[in-house]
Coordinates of N, CA and C in Angstrom, one line a residue:
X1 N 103.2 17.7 -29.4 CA 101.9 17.9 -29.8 C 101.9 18.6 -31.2
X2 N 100.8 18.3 -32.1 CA 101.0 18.6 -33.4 C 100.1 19.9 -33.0
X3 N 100.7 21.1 -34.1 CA 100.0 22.5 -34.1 C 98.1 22.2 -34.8
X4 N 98.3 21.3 -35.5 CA 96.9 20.8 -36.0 C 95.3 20.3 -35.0
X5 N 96.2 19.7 -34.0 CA 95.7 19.0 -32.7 C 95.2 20.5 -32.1
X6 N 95.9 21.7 -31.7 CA 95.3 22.6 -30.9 C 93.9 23.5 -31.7
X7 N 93.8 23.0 -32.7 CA 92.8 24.0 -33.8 C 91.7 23.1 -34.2
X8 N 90.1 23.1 -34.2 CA 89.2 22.8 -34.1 C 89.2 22.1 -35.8
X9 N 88.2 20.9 -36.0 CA 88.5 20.4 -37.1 C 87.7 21.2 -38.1
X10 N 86.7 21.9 -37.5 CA 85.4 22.7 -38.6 C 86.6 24.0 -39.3
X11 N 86.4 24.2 -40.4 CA 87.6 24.8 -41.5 C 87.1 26.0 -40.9
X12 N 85.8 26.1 -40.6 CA 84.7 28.0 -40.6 C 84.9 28.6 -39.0
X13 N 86.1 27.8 -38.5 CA 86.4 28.0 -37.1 C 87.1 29.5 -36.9
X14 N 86.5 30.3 -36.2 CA 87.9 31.3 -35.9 C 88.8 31.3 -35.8
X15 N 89.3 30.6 -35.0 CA 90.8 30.6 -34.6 C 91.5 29.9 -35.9
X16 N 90.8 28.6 -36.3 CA 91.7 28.4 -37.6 C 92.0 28.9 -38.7
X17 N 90.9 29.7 -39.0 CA 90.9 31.4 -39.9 C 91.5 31.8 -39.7
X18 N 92.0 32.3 -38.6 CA 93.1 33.7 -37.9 C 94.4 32.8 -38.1
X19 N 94.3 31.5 -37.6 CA 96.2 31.1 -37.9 C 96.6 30.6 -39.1
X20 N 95.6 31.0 -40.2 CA 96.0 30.2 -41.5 C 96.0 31.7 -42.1
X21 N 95.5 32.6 -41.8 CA 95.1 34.0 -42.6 C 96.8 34.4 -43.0
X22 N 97.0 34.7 -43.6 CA 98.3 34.8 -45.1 C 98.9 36.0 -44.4
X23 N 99.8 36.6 -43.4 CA 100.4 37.7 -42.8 C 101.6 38.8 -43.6
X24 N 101.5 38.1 -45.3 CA 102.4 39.2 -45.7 C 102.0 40.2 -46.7
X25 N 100.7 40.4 -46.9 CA 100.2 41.3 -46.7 C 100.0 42.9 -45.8
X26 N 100.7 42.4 -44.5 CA 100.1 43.1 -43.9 C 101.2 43.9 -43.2
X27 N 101.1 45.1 -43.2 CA 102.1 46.5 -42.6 C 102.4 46.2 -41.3
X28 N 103.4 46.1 -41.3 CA 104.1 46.2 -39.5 C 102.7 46.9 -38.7
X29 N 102.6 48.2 -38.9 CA 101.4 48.8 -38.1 C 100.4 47.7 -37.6
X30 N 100.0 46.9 -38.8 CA 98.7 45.7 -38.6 C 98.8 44.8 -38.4
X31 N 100.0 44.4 -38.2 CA 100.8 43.2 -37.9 C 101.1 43.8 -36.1
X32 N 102.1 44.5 -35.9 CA 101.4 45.2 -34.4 C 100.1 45.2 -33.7
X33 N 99.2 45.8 -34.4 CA 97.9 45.9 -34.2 C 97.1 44.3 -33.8
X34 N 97.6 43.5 -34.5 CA 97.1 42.2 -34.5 C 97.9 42.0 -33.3
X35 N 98.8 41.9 -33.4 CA 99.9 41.0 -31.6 C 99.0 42.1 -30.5
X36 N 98.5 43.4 -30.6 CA 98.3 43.6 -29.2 C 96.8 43.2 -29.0
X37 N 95.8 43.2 -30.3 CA 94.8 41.9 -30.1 C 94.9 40.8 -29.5
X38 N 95.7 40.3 -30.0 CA 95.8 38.5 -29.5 C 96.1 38.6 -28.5
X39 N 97.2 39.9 -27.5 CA 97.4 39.9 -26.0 C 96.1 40.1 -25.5
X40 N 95.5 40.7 -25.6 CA 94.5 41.4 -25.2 C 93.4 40.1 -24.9
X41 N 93.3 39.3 -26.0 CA 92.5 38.3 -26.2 C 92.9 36.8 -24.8
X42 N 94.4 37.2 -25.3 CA 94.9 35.8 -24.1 C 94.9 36.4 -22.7
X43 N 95.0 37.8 -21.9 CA 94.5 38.1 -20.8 C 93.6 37.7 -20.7
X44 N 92.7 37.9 -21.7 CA 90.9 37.4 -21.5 C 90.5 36.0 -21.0
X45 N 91.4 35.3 -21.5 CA 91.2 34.0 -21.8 C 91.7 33.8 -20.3
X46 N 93.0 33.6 -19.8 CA 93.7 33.7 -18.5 C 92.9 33.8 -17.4
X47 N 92.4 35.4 -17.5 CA 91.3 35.4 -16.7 C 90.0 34.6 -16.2
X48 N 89.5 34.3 -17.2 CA 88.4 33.5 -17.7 C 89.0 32.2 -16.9
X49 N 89.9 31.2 -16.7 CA 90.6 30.4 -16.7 C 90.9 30.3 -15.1
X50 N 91.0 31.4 -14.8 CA 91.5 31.8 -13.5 C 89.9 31.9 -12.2
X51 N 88.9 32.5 -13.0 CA 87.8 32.5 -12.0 C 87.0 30.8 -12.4
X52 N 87.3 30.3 -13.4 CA 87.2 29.0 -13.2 C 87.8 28.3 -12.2
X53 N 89.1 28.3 -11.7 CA 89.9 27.3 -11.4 C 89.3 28.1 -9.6
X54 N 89.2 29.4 -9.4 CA 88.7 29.7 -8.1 C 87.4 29.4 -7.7
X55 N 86.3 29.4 -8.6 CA 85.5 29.1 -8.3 C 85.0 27.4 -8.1
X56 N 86.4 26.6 -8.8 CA 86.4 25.3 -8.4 C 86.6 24.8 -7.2
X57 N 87.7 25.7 -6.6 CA 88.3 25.4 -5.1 C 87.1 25.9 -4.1
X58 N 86.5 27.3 -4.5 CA 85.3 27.5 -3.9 C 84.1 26.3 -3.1
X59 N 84.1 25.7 -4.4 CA 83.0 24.7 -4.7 C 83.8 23.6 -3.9
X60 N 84.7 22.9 -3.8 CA 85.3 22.3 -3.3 C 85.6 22.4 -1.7
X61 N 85.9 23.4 -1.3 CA 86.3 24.0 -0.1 C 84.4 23.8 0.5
X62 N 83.8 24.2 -0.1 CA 82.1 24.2 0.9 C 81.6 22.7 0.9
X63 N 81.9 22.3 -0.3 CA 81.5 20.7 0.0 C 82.8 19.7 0.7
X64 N 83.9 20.2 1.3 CA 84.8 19.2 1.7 C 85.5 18.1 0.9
X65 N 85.7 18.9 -0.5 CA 86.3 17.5 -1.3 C 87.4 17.1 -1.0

């Protein structure tokens, strides 16, 4: 899969901002600071992902799919 394919085609996209944003600039400290964001962000995400997939089987399990 091309890295292009995972990132939305609108340029004013967050995520495509954040993975094009120029990283040498930026002090170990902020460069740290950023990786324990983006963990922090992909727990979120995970989770989010997770009461989806439970609340699917939920839904599935009451109606007998």
């Amino acid at each position: 899969m091309d890295l292009d394919d995972l990132y939305a085609k609108s340029p004013g996209d967050p995520l495509t901002l954040l993975v094009k944003q120029d990283l040498d600039p930026m002090s170990v400290e902020e460069l740290a600071l950023r990786i324990q964001a983006l963990e922090g962000e992909i727990a979120r995400v995970k989770a989010r992902i997770e009461r989806s997939v439970n609340h699917r089987a939920s839904a599935d399990a009451l109606f007998k799919r």
